[in-house]
Coordinates of C-alpha atoms in Angstrom, one line a residue:
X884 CA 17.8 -10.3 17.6
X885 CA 17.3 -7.1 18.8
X886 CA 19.1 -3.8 20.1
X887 CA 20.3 -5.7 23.5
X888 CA 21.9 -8.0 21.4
X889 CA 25.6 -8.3 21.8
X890 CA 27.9 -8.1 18.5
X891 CA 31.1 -9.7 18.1
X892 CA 33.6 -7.8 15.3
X893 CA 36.9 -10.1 14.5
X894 CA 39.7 -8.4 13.5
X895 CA 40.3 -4.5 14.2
X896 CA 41.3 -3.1 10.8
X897 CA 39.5 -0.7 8.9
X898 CA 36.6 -3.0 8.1
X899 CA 36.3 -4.4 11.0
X900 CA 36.3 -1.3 13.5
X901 CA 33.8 0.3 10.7
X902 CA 31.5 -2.8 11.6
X903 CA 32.0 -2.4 15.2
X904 CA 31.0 1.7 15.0
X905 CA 27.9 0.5 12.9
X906 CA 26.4 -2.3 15.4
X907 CA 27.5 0.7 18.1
X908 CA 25.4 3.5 16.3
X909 CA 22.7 1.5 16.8
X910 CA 22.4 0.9 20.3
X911 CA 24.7 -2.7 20.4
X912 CA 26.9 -3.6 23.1
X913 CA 29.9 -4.6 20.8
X914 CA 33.0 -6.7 21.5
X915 CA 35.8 -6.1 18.8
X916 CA 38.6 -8.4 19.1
X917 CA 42.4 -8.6 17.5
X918 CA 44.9 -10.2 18.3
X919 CA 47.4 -7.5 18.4
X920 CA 47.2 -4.9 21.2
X921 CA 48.8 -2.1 19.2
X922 CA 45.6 -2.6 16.2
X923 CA 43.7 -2.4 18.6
X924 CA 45.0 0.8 20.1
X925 CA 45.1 2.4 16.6
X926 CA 41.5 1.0 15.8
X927 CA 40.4 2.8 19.0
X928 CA 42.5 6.1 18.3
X929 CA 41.4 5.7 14.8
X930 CA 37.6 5.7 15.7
X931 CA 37.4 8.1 18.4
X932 CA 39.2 10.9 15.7
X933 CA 36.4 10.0 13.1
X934 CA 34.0 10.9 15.1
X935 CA 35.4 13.8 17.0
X936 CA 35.6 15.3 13.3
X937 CA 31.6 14.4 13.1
X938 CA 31.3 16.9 16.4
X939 CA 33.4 19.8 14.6
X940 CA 31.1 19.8 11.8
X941 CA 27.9 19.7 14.0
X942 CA 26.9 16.0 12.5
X943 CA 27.1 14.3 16.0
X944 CA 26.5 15.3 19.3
X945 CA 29.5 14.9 21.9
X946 CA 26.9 12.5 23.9
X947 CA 26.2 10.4 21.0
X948 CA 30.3 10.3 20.0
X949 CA 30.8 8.8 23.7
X950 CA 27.9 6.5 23.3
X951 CA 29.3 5.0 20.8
X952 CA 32.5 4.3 22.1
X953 CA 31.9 3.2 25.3
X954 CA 29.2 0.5 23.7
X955 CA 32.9 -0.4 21.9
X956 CA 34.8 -2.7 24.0
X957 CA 38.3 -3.2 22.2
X958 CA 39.6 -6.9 23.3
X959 CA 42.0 -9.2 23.2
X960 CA 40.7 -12.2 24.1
X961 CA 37.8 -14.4 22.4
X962 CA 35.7 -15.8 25.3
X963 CA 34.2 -12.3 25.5
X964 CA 32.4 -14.0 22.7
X965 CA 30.5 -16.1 24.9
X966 CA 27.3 -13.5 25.5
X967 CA 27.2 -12.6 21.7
X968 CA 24.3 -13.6 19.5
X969 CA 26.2 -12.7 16.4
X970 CA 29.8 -12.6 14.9
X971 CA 31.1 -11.2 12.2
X972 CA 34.9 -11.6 11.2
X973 CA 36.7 -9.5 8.9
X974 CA 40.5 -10.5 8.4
X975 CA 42.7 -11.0 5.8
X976 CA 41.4 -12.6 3.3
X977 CA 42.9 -15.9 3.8
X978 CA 41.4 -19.0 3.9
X979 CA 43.5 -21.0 6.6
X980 CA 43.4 -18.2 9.1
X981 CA 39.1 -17.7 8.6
X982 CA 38.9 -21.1 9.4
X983 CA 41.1 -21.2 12.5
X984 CA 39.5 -18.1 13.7
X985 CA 36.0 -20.1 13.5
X986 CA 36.9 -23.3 14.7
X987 CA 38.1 -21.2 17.8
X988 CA 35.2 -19.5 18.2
X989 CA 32.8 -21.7 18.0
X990 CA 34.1 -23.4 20.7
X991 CA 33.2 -20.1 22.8
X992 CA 29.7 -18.9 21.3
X993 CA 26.3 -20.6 22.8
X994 CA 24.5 -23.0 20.2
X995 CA 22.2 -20.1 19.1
X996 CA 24.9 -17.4 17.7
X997 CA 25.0 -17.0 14.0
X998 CA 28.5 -16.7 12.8
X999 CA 29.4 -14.9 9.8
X1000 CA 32.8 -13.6 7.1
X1001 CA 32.8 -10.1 5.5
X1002 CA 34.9 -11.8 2.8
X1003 CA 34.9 -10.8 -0.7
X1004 CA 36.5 -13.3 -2.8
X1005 CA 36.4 -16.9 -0.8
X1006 CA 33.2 -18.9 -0.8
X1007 CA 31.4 -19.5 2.1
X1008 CA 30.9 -22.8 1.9
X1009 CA 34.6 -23.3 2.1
X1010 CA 35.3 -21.4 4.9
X1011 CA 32.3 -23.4 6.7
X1012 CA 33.7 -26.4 6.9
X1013 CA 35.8 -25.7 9.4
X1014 CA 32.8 -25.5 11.6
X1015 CA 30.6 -28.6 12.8
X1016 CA 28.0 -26.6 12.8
X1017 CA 27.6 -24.9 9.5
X1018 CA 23.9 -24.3 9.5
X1019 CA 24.3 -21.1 11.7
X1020 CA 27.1 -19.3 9.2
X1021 CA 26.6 -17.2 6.3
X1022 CA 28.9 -14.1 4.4
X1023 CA 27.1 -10.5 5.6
X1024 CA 29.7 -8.6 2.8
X1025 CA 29.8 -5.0 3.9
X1026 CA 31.7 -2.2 1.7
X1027 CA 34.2 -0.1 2.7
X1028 CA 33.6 2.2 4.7
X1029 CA 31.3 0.1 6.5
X1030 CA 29.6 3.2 8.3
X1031 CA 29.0 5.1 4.5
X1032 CA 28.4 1.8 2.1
X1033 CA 24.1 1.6 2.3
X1034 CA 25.0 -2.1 0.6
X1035 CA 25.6 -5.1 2.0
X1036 CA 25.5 -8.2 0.4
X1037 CA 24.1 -11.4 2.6
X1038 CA 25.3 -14.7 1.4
X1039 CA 23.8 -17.9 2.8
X1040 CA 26.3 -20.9 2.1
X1041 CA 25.0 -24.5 0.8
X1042 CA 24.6 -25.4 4.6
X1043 CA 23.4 -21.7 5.7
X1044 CA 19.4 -22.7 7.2
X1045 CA 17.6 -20.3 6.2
X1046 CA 16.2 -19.2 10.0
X1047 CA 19.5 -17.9 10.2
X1048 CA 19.6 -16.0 6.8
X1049 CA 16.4 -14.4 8.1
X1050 CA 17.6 -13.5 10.7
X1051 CA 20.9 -11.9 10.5
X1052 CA 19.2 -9.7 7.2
X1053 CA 16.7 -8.0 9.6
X1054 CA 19.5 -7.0 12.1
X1055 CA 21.4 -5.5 9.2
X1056 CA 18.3 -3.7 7.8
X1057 CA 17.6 -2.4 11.5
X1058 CA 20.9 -1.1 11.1
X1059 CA 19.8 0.8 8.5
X1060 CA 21.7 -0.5 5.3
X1061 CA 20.3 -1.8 1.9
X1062 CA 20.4 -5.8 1.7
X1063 CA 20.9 -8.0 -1.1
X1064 CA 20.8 -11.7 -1.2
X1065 CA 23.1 -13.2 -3.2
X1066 CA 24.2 -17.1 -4.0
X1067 CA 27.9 -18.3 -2.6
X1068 CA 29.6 -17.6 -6.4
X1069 CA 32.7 -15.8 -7.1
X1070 CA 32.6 -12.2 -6.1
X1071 CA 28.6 -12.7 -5.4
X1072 CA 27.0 -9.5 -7.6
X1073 CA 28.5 -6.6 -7.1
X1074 CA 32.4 -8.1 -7.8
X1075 CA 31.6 -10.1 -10.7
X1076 CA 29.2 -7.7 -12.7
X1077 CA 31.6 -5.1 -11.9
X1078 CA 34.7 -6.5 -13.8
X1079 CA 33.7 -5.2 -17.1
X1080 CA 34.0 -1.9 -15.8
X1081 CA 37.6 -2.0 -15.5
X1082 CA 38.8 -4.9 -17.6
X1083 CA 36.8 -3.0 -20.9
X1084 CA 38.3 0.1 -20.0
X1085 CA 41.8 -1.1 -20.1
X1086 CA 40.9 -3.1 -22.6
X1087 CA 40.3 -0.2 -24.8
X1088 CA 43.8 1.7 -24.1
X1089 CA 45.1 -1.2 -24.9
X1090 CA 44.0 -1.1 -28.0
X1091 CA 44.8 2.9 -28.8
X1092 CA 40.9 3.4 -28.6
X1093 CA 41.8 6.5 -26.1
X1094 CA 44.0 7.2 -23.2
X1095 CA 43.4 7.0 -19.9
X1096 CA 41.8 10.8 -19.2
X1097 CA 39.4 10.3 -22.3
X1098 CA 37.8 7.4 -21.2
X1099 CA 37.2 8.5 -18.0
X1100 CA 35.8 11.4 -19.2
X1101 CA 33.8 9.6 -20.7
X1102 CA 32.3 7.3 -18.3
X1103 CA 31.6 10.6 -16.3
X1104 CA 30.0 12.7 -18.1
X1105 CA 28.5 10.8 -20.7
X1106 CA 27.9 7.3 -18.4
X1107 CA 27.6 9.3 -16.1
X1108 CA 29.4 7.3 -13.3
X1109 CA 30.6 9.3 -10.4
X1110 CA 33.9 7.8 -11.4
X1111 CA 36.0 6.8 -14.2
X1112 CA 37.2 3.6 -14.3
X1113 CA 41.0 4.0 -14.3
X1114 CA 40.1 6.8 -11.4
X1115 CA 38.6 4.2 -9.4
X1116 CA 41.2 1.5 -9.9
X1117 CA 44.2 4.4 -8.8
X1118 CA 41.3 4.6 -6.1
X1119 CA 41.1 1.4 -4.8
X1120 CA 44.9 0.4 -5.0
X1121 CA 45.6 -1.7 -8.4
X1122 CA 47.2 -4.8 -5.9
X1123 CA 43.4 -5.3 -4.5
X1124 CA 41.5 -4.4 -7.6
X1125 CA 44.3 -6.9 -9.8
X1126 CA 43.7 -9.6 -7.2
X1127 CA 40.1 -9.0 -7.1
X1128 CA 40.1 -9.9 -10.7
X1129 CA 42.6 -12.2 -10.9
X1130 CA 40.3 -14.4 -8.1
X1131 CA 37.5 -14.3 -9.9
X1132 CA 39.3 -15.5 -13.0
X1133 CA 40.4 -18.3 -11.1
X1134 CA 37.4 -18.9 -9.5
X1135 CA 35.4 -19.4 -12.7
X1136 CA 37.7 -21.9 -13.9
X1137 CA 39.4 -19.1 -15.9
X1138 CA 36.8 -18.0 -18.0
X1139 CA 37.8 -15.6 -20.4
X1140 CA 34.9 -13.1 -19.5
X1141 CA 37.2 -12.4 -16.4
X1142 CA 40.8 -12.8 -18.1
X1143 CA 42.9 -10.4 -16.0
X1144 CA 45.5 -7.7 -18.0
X1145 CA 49.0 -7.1 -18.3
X1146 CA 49.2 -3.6 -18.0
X1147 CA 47.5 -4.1 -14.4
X1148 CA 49.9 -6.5 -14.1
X1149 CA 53.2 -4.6 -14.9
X1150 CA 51.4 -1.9 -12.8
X1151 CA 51.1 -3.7 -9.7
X1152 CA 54.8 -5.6 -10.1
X1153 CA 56.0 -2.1 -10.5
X1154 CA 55.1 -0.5 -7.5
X1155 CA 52.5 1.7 -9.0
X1156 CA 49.5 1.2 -6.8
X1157 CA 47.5 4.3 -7.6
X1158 CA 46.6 7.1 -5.0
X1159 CA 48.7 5.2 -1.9
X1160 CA 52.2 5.1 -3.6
X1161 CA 51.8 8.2 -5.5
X1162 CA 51.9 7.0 -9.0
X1163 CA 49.1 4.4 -11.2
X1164 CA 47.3 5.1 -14.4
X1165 CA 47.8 9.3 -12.8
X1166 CA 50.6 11.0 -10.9
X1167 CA 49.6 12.1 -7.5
X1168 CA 51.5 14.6 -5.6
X1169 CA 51.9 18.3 -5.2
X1170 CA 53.8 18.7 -8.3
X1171 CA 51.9 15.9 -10.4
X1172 CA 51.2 16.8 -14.8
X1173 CA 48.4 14.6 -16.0
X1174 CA 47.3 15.5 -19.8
X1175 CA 43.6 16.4 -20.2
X1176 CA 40.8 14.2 -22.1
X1177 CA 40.0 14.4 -25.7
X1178 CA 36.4 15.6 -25.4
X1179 CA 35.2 14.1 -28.3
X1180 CA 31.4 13.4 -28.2
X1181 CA 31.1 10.6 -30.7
X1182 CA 34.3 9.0 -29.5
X1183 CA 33.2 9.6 -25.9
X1184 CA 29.8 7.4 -26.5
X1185 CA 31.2 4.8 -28.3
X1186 CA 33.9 3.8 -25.1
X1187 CA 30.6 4.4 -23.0
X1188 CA 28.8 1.9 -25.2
X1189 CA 31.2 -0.7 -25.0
X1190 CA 31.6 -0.8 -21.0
X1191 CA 28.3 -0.3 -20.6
X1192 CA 27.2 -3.0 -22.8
X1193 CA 29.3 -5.2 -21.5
X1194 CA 28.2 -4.7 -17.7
X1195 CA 24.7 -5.4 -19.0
X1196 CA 26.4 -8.5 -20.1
X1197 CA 27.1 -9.9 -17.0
X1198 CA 24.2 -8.5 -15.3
X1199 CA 22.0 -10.4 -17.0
X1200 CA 24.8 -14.0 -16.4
X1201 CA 23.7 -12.8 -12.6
X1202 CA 20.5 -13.5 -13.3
X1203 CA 20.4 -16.2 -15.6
X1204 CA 22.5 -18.4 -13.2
X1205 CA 20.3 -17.4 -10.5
X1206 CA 22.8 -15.6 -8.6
X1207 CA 19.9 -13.0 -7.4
X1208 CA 17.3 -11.7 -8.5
X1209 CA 16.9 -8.5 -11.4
X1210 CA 15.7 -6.1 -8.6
X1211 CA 18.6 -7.1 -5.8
X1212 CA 21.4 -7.2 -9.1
X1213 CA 20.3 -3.7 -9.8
X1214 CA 20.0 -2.6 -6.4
X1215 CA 23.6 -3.9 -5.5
X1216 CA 24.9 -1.7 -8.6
X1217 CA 23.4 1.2 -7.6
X1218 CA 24.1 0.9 -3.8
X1219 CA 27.5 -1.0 -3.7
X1220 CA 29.1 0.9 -6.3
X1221 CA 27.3 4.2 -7.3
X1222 CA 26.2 3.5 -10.5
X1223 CA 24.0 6.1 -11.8
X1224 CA 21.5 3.5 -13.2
X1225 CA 20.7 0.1 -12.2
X1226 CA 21.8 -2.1 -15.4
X1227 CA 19.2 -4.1 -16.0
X1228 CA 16.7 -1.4 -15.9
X1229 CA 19.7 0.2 -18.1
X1230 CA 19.3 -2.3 -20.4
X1231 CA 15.9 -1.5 -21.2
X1232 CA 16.3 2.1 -21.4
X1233 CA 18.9 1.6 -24.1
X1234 CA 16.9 -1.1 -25.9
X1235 CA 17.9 -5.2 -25.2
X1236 CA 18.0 -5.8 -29.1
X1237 CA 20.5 -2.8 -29.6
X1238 CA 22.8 -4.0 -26.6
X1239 CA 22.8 -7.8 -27.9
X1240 CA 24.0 -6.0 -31.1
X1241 CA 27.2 -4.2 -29.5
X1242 CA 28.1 -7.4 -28.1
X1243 CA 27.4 -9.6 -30.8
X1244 CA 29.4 -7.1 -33.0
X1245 CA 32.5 -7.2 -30.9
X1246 CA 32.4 -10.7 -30.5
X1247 CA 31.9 -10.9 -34.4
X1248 CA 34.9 -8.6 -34.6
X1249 CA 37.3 -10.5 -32.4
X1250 CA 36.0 -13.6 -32.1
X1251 CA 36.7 -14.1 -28.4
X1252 CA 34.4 -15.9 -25.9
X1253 CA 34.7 -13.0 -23.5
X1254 CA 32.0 -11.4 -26.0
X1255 CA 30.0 -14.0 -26.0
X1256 CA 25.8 -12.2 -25.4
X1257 CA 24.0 -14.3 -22.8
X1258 CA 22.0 -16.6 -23.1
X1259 CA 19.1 -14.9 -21.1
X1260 CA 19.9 -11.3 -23.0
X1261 CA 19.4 -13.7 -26.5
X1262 CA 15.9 -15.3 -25.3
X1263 CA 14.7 -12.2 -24.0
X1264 CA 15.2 -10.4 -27.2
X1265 CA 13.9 -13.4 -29.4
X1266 CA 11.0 -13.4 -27.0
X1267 CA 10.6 -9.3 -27.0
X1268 CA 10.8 -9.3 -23.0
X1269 CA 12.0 -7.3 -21.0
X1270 CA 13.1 -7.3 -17.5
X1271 CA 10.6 -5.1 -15.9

């Protein structure tokens, strides 16, 4: 595939008109479809104001602005499909409608055009076999926003040939973005090792370790994440980072590692979503009181130890179950989620011996299999290796 190469976007939501505006930028003709005329009015509306504000702040050129819209052609029927040599759908995440959207497609595209989900929490394989013709579909998991996110994860399926693996990751890195490759497994790499940033967090308010504000002090300016965790979550919207969570619980057969919480819980069965209703772990609004962090230095660094050591945790699961390799794990951290260290090469900087020991203390001290050290961070240390 190359620049003439027409692009198919399914479904004209955020993520999906951020895809289209991406394949557009880079010289595609691109067909982005919904089913509902009034989406795709506001996807259109939507667009064309994003990058009018580009203009105003001299980071586009009017020319390149119209460009890139009229490469966008905003339709509501499928059998525009028919020219494109790739399509990428991004609807809700729901299993039964991927798969009708697919089976309906594939009855449009030529033999040749790779098909492809953005979805985050169903496996590929199972939205595949809708299709009789598996071998051409894989997941190409962008992040939101599509046009800012450098990651995106590529996820062949169990009957994903890898011609077309190949080939869909070189479009994407034409595009410009940072790829991964990651195996079809619950929330791939960047949504499974990234649980223990949230679920440790409220794990420790919970527990009276510190309040909300002091851990995520903490985690910024002693982890240094551009975040804090119960920032992020108010961020994101607690009913997508709970369900996140809660399907990667389910996923792994409900191992502990991934137990979801209560007080997420209660959060999101109250109402309190975060930043888009006004109210989660903070108060938004003109008028909002939140109290300040505790700046305390040694409590700061023990919260940071515990999160941190227990992302290394699962970093190292990524690799040991051959999810992907150390270099694409730390990569995906870094890229998919701003961390200011990739954790593996984290894990070294800190010392593998003196991570397996914050682990195998807390598991020691609660005596719960979500503490349990990994079996590659335990041979590594027996073995005095290290990752790079």
């Amino acid at each position: 595939m190359d620049q003439s190469s027409i692009i198919g976007v399914v479904g004209a939501g955020t993520m999906g008109t951020g895809i289209a505006q991406v394949a557009s930028t880079f010289g595609h003709e691109v067909y982005l479809y919904d089913a509902y005329s009034d989406q795709l009015g506001e996807a259109k509306h939507g667009l064309r104001n994003i990058l009018q504000r580009q203009v105003e702040k001299d980071r586009m050129s009017q020319d390149e602005v119209d460009g890139i819209m009229n490469r966008i052609h905003f339709v509501e029927d499928l059998t525009n499909f028919n020219q494109c040599s790739l399509v990428i759908e991004a609807v809700i995440e729901d299993l039964d409608i991927k798969q009708d959207v697919f089976q309906r497609i594939e009855g449009i595209v030529v033999k040749d055009t790779i098909l492809a989900t953005n979805t985050s929490s169903l496996s590929i394989a199972s939205v595949s076999s809708a299709l009789k013709k598996p071998k051409r579909f894989l997941g190409i998991h962008f992040f939101n926003p599509a046009p800012l996110m450098p990651l995106v994860e590529m996820v062949p399926g169990i009957s994903t040939n890898e011609e077309a693996t190949r080939t869909a990751r070189k479009l994407v890195d034409d595009w410009g973005k940072t790829t991964v490759l990651a195996k079809d497994t619950p929330g791939f790499i960047v949504n499974r090792v990234a649980r223990p940033f949230y679920s440790e967090a409220i794990r420790q308010l919970e527990e009276g370790v510190a309040d909300v504000p002091t851990i995520d002090w903490a985690m910024k300016d002693i982890g240094g994440f551009r975040m804090g965790p119960f920032e992020l979550m108010d961020f994101i919207g607690h009913d997508v980072n709970y369900k996140v969570t809660e399907t990667v619980f389910k996923e792994f057969f409900y191992d502990p590692r991934f137990k979801p919480s209560f007080t997420q819980k209660r959060m999101v069965e109250a109402g309190y979503l975060g930043k888009k209703s006004g109210k989660g772990f903070y108060e938004y609004g003109d008028n909002a009181q939140n109290p300040e962090p505790t700046k305390d230095e040694k409590l700061g660094q023990k919260i940071v130890d515990r999160i941190v050591a227990m992302l290394i945790n699962e970093a190292c699961d990524a690799v040991f179950m051959n999810v992907a390799t150390i270099k694409d794990v730390d990569l995906a951290m870094i890229k998919g989620v701003n961390y200011p260290n990739g954790l593996l090469k984290w894990a070294e900087e800190i010392g593998l011996a003196n991570v397996l020991d914050r682990i195998s203390a807390l598991q020691t001290k609660y005596r719960e299999d979500r503490y349990r050290p990994n079996p590659l961070l335990k041979k590594m240390v027996e073995n005095d290796e290290n990752f790079y």
